[in-house]
Coordinates of C-alpha atoms in Angstrom, one line a residue:
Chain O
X1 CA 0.0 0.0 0.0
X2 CA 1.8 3.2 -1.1
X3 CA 3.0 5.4 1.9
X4 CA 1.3 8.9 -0.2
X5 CA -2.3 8.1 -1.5
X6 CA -1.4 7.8 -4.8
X7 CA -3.4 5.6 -7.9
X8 CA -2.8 5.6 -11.3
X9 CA -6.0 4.5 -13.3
X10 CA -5.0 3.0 -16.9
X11 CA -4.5 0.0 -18.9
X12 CA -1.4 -1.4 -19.1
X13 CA -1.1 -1.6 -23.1
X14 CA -1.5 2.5 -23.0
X15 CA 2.1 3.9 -23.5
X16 CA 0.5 6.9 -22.2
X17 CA -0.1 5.3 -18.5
X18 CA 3.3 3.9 -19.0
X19 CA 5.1 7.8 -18.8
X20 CA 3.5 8.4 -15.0
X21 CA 4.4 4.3 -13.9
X22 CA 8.1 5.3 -15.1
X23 CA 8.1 8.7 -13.3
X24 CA 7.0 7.8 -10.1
X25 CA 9.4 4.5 -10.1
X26 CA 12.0 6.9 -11.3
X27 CA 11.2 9.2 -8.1
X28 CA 10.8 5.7 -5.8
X29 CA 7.0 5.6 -5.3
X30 CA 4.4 3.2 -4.9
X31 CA 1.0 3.6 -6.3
X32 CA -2.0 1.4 -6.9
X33 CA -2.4 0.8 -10.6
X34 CA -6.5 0.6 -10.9
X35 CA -6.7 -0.8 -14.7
X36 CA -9.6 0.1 -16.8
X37 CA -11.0 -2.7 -18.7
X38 CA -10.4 -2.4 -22.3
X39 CA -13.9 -1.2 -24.1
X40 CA -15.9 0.5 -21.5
X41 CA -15.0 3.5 -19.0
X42 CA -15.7 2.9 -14.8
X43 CA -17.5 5.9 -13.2
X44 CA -14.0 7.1 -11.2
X45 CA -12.4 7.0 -14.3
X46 CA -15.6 9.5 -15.9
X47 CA -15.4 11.5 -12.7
X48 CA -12.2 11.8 -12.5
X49 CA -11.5 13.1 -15.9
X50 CA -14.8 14.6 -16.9
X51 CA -13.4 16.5 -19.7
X52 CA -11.5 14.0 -22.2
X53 CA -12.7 10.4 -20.1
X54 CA -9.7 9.0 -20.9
X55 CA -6.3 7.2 -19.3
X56 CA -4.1 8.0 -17.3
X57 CA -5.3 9.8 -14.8
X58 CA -2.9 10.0 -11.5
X59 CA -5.2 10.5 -8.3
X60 CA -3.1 11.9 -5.6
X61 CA -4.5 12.4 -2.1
X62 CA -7.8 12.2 -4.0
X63 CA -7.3 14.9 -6.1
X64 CA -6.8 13.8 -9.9
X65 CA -4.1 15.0 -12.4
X66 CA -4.9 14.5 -16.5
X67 CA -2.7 14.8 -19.4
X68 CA 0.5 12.2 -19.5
X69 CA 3.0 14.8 -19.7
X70 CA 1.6 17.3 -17.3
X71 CA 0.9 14.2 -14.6
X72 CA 4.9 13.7 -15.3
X73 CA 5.4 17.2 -14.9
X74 CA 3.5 17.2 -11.6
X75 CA 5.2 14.2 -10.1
X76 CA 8.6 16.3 -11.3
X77 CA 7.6 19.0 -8.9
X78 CA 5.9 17.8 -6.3
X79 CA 8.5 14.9 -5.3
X80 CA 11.9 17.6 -6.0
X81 CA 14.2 15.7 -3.7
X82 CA 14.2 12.7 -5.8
X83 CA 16.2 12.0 -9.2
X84 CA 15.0 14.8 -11.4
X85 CA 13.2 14.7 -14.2
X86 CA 13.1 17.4 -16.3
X87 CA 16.5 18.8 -16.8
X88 CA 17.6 22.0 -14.6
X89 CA 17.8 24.7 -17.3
X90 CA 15.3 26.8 -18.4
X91 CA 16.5 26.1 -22.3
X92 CA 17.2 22.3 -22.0
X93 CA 14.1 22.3 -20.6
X94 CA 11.8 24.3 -23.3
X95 CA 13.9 21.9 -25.6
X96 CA 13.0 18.7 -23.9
X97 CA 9.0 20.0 -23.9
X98 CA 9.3 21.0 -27.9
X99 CA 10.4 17.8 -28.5
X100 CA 7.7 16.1 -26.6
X101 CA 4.7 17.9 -28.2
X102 CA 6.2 17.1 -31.1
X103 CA 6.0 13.6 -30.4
X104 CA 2.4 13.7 -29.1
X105 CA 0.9 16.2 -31.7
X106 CA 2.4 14.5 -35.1
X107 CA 5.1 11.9 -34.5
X108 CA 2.7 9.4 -32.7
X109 CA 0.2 10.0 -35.0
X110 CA 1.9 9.6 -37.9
X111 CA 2.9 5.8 -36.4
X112 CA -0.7 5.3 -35.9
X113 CA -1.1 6.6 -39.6
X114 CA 0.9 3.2 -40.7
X115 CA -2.1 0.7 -39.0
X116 CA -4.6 3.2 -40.7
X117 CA -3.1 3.5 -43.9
X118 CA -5.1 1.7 -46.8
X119 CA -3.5 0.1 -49.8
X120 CA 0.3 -0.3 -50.2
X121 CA 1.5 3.4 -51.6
X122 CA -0.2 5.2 -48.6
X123 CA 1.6 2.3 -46.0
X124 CA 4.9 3.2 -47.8
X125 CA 4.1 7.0 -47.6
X126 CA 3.2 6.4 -43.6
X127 CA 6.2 4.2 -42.8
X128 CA 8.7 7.2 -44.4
X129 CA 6.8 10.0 -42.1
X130 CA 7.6 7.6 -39.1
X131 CA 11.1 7.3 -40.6
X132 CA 12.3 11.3 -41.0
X133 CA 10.3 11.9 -37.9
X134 CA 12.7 9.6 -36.3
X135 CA 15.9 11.2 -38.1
X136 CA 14.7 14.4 -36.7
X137 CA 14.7 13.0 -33.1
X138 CA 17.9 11.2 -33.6
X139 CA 19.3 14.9 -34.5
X140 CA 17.6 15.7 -31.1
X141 CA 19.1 12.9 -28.7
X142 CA 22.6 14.1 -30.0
X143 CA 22.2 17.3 -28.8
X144 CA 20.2 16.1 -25.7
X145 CA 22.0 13.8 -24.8
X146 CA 25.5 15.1 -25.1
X147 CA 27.4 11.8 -25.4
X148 CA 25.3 10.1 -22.8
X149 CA 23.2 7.1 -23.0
X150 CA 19.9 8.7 -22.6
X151 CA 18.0 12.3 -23.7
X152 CA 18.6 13.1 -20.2
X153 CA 21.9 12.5 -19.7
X154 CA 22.7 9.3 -18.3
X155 CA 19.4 8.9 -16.6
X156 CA 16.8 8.6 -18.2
X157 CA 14.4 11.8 -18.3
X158 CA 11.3 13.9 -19.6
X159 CA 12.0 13.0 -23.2
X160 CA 13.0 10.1 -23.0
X161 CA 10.0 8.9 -21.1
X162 CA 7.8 10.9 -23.8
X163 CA 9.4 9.2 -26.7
X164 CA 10.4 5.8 -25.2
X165 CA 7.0 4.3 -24.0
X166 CA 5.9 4.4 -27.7
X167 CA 9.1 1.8 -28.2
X168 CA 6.8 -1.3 -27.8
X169 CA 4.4 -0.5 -30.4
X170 CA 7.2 0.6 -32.6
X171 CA 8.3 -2.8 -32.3
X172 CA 4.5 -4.2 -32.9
X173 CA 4.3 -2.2 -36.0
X174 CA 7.6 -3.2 -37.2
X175 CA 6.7 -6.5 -37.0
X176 CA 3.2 -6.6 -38.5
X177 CA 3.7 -4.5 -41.0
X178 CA 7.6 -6.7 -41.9
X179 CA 9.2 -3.0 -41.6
X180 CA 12.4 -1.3 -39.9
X181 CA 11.6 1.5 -38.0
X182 CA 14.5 1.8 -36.1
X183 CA 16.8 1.3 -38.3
X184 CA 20.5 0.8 -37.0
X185 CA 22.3 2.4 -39.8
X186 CA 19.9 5.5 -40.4
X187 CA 19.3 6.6 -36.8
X188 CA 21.9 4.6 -34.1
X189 CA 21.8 6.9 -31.3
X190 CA 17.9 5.4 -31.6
X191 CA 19.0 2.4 -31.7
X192 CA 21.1 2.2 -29.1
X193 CA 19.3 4.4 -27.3
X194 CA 16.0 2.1 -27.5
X195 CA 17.7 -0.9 -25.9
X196 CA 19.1 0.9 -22.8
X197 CA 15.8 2.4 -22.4
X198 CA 14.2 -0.7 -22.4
X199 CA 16.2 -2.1 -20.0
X200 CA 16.6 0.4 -17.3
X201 CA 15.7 -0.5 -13.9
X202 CA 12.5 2.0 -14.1
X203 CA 11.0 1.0 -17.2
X204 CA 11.4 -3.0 -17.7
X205 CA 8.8 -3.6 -15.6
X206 CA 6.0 -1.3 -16.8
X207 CA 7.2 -2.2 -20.6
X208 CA 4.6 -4.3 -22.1
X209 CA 6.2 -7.7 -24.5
X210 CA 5.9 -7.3 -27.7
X211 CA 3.9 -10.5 -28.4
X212 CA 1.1 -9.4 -25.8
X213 CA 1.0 -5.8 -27.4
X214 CA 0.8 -7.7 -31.2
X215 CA -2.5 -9.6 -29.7
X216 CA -4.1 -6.4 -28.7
X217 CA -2.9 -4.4 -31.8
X218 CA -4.7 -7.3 -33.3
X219 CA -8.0 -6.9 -31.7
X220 CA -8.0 -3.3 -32.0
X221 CA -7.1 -3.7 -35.7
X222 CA -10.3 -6.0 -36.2
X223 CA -12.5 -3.5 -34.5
X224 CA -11.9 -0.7 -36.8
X225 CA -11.7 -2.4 -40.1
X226 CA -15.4 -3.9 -39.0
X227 CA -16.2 -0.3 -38.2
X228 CA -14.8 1.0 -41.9
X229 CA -17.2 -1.5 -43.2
X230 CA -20.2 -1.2 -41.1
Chain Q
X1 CA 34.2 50.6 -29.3
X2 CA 31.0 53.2 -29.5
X3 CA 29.4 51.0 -26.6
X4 CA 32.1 51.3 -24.5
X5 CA 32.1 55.3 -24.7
X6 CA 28.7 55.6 -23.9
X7 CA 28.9 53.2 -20.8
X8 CA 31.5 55.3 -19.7
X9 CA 29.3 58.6 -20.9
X10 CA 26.8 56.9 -18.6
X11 CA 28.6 56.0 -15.8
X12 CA 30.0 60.1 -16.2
X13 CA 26.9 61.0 -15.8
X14 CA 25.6 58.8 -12.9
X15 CA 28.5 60.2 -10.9
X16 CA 27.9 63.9 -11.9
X17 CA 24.8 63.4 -10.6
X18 CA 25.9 61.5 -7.3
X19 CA 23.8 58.4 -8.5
X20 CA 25.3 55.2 -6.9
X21 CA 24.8 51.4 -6.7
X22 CA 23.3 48.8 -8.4
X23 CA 20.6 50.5 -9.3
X24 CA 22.0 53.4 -10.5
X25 CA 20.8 52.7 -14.0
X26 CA 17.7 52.3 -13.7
X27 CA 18.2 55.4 -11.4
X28 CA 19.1 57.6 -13.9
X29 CA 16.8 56.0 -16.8
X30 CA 14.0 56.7 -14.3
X31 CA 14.9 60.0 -13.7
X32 CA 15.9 61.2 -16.9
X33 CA 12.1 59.8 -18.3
X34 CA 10.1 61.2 -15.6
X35 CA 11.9 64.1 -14.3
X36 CA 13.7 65.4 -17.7
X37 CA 15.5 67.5 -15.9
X38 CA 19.2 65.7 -16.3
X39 CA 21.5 68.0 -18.2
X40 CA 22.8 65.9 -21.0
X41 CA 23.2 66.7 -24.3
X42 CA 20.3 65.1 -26.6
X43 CA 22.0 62.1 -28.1
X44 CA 23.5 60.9 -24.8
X45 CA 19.7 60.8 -23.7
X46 CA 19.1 59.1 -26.7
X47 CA 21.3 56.5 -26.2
X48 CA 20.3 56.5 -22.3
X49 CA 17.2 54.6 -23.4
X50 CA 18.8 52.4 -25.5
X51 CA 21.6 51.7 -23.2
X52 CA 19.2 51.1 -20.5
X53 CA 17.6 48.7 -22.1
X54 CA 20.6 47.1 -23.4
X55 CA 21.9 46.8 -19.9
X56 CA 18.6 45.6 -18.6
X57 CA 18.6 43.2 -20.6
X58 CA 22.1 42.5 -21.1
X59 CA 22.8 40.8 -18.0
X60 CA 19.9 38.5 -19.1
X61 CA 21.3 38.3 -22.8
X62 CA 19.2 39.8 -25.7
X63 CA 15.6 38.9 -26.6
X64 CA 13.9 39.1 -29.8
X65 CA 10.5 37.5 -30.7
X66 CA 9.5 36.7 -34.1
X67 CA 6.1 37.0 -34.8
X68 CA 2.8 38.0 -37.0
X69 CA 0.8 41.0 -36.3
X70 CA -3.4 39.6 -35.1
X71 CA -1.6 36.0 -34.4
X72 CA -3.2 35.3 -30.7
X73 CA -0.3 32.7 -30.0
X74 CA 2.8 35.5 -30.7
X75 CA 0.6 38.2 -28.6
X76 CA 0.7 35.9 -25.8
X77 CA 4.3 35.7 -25.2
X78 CA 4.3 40.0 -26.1
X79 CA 2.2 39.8 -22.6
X80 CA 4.4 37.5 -21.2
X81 CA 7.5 39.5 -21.2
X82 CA 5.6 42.7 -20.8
X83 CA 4.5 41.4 -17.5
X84 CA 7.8 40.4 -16.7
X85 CA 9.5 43.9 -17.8
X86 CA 11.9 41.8 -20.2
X87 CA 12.4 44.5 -23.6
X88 CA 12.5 43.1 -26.6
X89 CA 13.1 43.6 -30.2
X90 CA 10.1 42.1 -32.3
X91 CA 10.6 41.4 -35.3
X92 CA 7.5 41.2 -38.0
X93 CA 7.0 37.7 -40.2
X94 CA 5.5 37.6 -43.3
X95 CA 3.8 34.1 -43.5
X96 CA 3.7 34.1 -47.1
X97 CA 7.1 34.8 -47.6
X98 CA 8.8 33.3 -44.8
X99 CA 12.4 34.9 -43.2
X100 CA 15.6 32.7 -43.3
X101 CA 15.2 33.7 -39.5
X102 CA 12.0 32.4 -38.7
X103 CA 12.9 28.6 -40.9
X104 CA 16.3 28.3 -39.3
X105 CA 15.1 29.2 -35.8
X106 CA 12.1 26.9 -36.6
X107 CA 13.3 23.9 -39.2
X108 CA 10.4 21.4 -38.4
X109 CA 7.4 23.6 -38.1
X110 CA 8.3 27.1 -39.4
X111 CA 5.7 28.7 -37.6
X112 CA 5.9 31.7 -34.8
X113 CA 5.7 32.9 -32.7
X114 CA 9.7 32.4 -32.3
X115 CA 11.1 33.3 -29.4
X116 CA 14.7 34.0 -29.6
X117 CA 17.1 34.4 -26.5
X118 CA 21.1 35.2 -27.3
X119 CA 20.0 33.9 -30.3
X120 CA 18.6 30.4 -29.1
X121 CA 15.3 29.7 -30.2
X122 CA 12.6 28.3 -28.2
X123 CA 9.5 28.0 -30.4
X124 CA 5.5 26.5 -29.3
X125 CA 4.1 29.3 -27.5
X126 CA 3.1 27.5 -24.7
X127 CA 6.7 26.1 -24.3
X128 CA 8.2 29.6 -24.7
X129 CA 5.2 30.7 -21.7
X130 CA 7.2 28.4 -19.6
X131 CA 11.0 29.5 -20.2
X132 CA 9.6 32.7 -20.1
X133 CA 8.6 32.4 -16.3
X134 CA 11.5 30.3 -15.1
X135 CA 14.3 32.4 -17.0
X136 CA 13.1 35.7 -15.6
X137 CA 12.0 36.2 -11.6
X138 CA 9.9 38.8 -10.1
X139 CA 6.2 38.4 -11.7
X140 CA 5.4 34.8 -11.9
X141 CA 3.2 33.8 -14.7
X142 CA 2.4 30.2 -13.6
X143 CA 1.3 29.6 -9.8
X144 CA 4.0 28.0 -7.1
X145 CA 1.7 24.9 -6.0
X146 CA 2.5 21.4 -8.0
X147 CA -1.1 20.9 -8.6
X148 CA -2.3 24.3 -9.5
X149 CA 0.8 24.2 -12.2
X150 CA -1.1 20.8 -13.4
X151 CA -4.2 22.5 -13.6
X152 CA -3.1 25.9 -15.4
X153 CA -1.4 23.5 -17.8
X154 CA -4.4 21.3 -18.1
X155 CA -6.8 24.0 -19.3
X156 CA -4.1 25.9 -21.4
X157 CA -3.4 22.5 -23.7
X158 CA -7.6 22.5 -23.3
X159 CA -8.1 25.7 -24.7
X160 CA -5.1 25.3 -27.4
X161 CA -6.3 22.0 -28.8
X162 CA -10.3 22.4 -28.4
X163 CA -12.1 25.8 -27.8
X164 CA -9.8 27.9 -30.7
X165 CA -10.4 25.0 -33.2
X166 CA -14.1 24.7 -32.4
X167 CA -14.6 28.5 -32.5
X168 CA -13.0 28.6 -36.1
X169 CA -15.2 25.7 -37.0
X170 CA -18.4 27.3 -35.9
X171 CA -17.3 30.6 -37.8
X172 CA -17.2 28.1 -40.7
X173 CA -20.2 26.2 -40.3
X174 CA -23.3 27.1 -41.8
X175 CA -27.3 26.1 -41.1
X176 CA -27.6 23.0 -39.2
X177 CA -24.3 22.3 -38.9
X178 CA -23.5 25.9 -37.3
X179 CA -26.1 25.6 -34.7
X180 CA -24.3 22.1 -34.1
X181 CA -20.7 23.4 -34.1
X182 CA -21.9 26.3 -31.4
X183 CA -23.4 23.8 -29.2
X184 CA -19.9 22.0 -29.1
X185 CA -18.0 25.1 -28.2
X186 CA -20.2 26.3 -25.4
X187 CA -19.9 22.5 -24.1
X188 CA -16.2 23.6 -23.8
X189 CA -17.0 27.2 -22.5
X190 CA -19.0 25.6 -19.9
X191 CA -16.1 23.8 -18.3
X192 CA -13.9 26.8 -18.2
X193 CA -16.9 29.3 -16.7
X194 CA -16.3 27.0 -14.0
X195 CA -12.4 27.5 -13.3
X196 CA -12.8 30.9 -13.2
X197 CA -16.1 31.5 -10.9
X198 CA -15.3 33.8 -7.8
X199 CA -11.6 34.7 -9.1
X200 CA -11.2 37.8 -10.8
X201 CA -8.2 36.2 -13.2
X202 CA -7.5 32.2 -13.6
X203 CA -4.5 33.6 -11.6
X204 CA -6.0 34.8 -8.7
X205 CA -5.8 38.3 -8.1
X206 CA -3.0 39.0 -11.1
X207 CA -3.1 37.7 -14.6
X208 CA -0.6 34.6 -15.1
X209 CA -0.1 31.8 -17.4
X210 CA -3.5 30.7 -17.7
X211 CA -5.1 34.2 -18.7
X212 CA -2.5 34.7 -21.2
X213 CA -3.7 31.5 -22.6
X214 CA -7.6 32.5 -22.3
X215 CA -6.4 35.7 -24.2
X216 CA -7.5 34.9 -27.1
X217 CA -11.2 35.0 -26.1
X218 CA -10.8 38.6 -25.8
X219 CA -10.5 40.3 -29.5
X220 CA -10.0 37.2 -31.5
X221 CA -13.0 35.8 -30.6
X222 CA -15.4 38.5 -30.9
X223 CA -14.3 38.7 -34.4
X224 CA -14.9 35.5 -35.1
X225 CA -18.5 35.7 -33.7
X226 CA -18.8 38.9 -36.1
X227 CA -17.1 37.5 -39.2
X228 CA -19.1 34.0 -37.9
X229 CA -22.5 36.2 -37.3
X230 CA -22.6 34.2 -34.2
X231 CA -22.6 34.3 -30.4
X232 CA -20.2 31.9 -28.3
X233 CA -19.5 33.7 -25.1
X234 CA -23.0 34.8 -24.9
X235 CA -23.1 36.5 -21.3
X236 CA -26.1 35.4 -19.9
X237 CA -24.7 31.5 -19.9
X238 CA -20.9 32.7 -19.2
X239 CA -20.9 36.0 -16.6
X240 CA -18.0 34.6 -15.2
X241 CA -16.1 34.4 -18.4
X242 CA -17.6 37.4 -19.4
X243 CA -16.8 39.1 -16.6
X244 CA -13.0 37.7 -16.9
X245 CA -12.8 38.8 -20.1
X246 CA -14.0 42.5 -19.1
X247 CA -11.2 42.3 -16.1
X248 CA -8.2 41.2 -18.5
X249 CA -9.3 43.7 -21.3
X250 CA -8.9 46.7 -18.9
X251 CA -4.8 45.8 -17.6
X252 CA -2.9 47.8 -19.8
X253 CA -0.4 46.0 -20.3
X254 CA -2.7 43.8 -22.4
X255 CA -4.7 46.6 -23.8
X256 CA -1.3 47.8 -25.1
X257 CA -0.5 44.8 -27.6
X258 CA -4.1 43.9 -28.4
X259 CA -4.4 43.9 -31.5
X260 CA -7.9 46.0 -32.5
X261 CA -10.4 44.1 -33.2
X262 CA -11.9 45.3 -36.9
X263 CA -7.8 43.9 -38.0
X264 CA -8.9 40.7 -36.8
X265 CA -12.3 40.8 -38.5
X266 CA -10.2 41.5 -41.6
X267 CA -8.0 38.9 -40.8
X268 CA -10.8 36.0 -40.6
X269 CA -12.8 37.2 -43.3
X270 CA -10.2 37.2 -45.5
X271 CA -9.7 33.2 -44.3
X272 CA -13.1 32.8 -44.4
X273 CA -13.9 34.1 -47.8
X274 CA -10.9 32.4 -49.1
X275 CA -11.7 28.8 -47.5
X276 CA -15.5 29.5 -49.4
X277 CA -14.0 30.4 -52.6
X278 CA -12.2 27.4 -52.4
X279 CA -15.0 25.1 -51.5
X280 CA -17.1 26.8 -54.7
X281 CA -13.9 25.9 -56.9
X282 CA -14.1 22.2 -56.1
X283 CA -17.9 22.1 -56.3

């Protein structure tokens, strides 16, 4: 039972629920993790998050934060003694947030764009907006990262907890769609970068296997093509 | 070389005049504006200003913001650093012929507004909000309190991604599908009413991060509703908001950069007629 009141309500395919799980094991805090059953909405999740209704939602002391970023945010700057982060300066960090609405408001969507796509040409023209999206970040963990294993330095921080929990359905697409996304010789800071994430001590365990995200990619998949054709 | 004559012209001066300490620039500047009554010769006055500001600024490096006159997201961050007493140089964009300064400060979206600091650029308006309060002290934009920060962020990315859109759409809209489109948007008006019943500003008692945000429902959206013949923040379902609106209008530091509101009615009638010659092209 965690020592603050603290729950996170989501689903654990969501790589949105995965970016507060990282942040609070990154800041050394328990939580109940109250998942939502895929399909239908329960009343604290509507009441909690009137507004949008959707995951996560991080209820602390019985007050609910919304919005995966700005729940990471809050955890950031409400637990400040712990690792942080964000990083500490003001530029570094208006760099880290560009980057991260840029991964939420077209990057991510343009992976999504590849499931959507219809017919081969429009796949091919989804896969290579994935691909330079990806080139641009790789531009962007150089200069983040300085040298270091992760956007944050050598921990692991705001971006790389905005970008990284998207890694496992990278790796479903990849596979279902017989594509290389992150390819070693095009972006290898990625690369590289991808299996460290992957692996560190705060994110292995909220990192959902590939094979278990493929079967839910699967069934989400079959719902919209039978609601294309209905 | 010219820089370093009038620092020491203004550093003459500030001892002629017995002005000492780590103010004594803003001393003098302060003086000189209100009292006129220094006795320097006209250029040195001149360059006083500019000096001053230099100075002001120049411990804090050199700010410029990049930007298009009637844009609500490039007034924004004007208000921001107006509140904050940071001077700036602004520099106008054409967005139909766009700078080398504004695509090489902004490779992946080209957009402004643009803010630039020493030169770095830090671009998405609500992004540059947030440098903006944590580079410069003294007025703070967003409030101290983890979860009130979570909120104001909350119902800025809201307003940014949902009421703006859905104003523009209802301007749009026509018949039915109008009277639709203005349901939807005072669905979203209704959740902000309630943020901001019994405070005079989503900051409290002074205008922060969140207000900025709102801004837009000042100017911008009454000329949608005229351009739009249309009524959104009608005041009888939104007095708070109204009310709001009424408070933020009259601070005039925001009254300063607002942009009138019949070169915004321009501005979306132009989109609008130009979206509708469009559609009657396909058709």
């Amino acid at each position: 039972m965690a020592e603050n009141d603290l729950k996170i309500l989501g689903a654990w395919p969501s790589p949105y629920v995965m970016r507060p799980r990282i942040a609070l094991n990154i800041k050394s805090l328990g939580y109940d993790f109250l998942e939502e059953q895929f399909g239908s909405k329960s009343d604290l999740l509507l009441k909690s998050n009137p507004v949008y209704k959707k995951i996560p939602v991080l209820i602390h002391d019985g007050k609910p934060i919304c919005e995966s970023l700005i729940i990471v945010q809050y955890i950031d700057e409400n637990w400040n003694s712990g690792p942080s982060i964000l990083p500490s300066d003001p530029y570094d960090r208006a760099i880290a947030r560009f980057w991260a609405t840029y991964i939420d408001d077209k990057w991510f969507p343009a992976l999504r764009g590849i499931a959507a796509a219809q017919g081969e040409d429009a796949k091919k023209a989804a896969i290579e907006s994935v691909v330079e999206g990806l080139v641009l970040l790789e531009d962007a963990f150089k200069n983040c990262s300085k040298g270091e294993k992760f956007f944050g330095g050598d921990k692991i921080g705001y971006l790389d907890i905005a970008l990284g929990c998207f890694l496992g359905w990278v790796r479903v697409t990849e596979k279902m769609n017989n594509v290389k996304l992150l390819d070693e010789a095009k972006t290898p800071g990625l690369y590289k970068w991808a299996e460290d994430f992957c692996a560190d001590s705060s994110v292995k365990d909220v990192m959902p296997e590939t094979n278990k995200l493929a079967e839910v990619a699967k069934i989400i998949q079959a719902k919209i093509r039978a609601q294309a054709s209905s | 070389m010219q820089d370093l004559s009038l620092e020491i012209q203004f550093e003459r001066v500030a001892l002629d005049f017995s002005i000492q300490g780590r103010n004594k620039k803003r001393i003098l500047f302060i003086n000189f504006v209100i009292y006129k009554d220094l006795r320097v010769e006209q250029n040195l006055q001149t360059n006083c200003i500019s000096l001053f500001y230099r100075f002001s600024t120049g411990r804090m490096g050199e700010v410029k913001v990049i930007g298009s006159s009637g844009s609500v997201f490039c007034t924004r961050v004007e208000w921001a650093l107006k509140l904050k007493g940071v001077a700036y140089e602004y520099i106008q964009e054409n967005l139909l012929n766009k700078s080398e300064l504004l695509i090489n400060s902004n490779p992946v979206h080209k957009k402004v507004p643009v803010l630039l600091h020493d030169d770095k650029p830090i671009v998405e308006s609500l992004v540059i909000l947030e440098y903006i309060d944590e580079t410069w002290k003294g007025y703070s934009l967003l409030p101290q309190d983890p979860h009130e920060r979570a909120t104001a962020r909350f119902w800025a990315k809201f307003v940014d991604e949902t009421c703006v859109i859905g104003s523009w759409q209802a301007m749009q809209a026509e018949g039915e599908a109008k009277a639709r489109a203005i349901e939807s948007v005072q669905e979203l008006f209704a959740f902000i009413e309630k943020q901001i019943q019994g405070k005079k500003f989503f900051g409290g008692e002074q205008i922060g991060y969140l207000d900025l945000v709102m801004g837009w429902k000042c100017h911008w959206l009454s000329a949608m509703e005229e351009v739009g013949q249309m009524k959104l923040l009608d005041q009888e379902k939104f007095p708070s908001l109204h009310q709001w609106a009424e408070n933020f209008k009259q601070n005039p530091i925001i009254h300063e950069i607002m942009p009138p509101q019949e070169n915004l009615v321009n501005y979306f009638q132009g989109g609008l007629n130009y979206l509708r010659s469009l559609a009657t092209n396909k058709g």
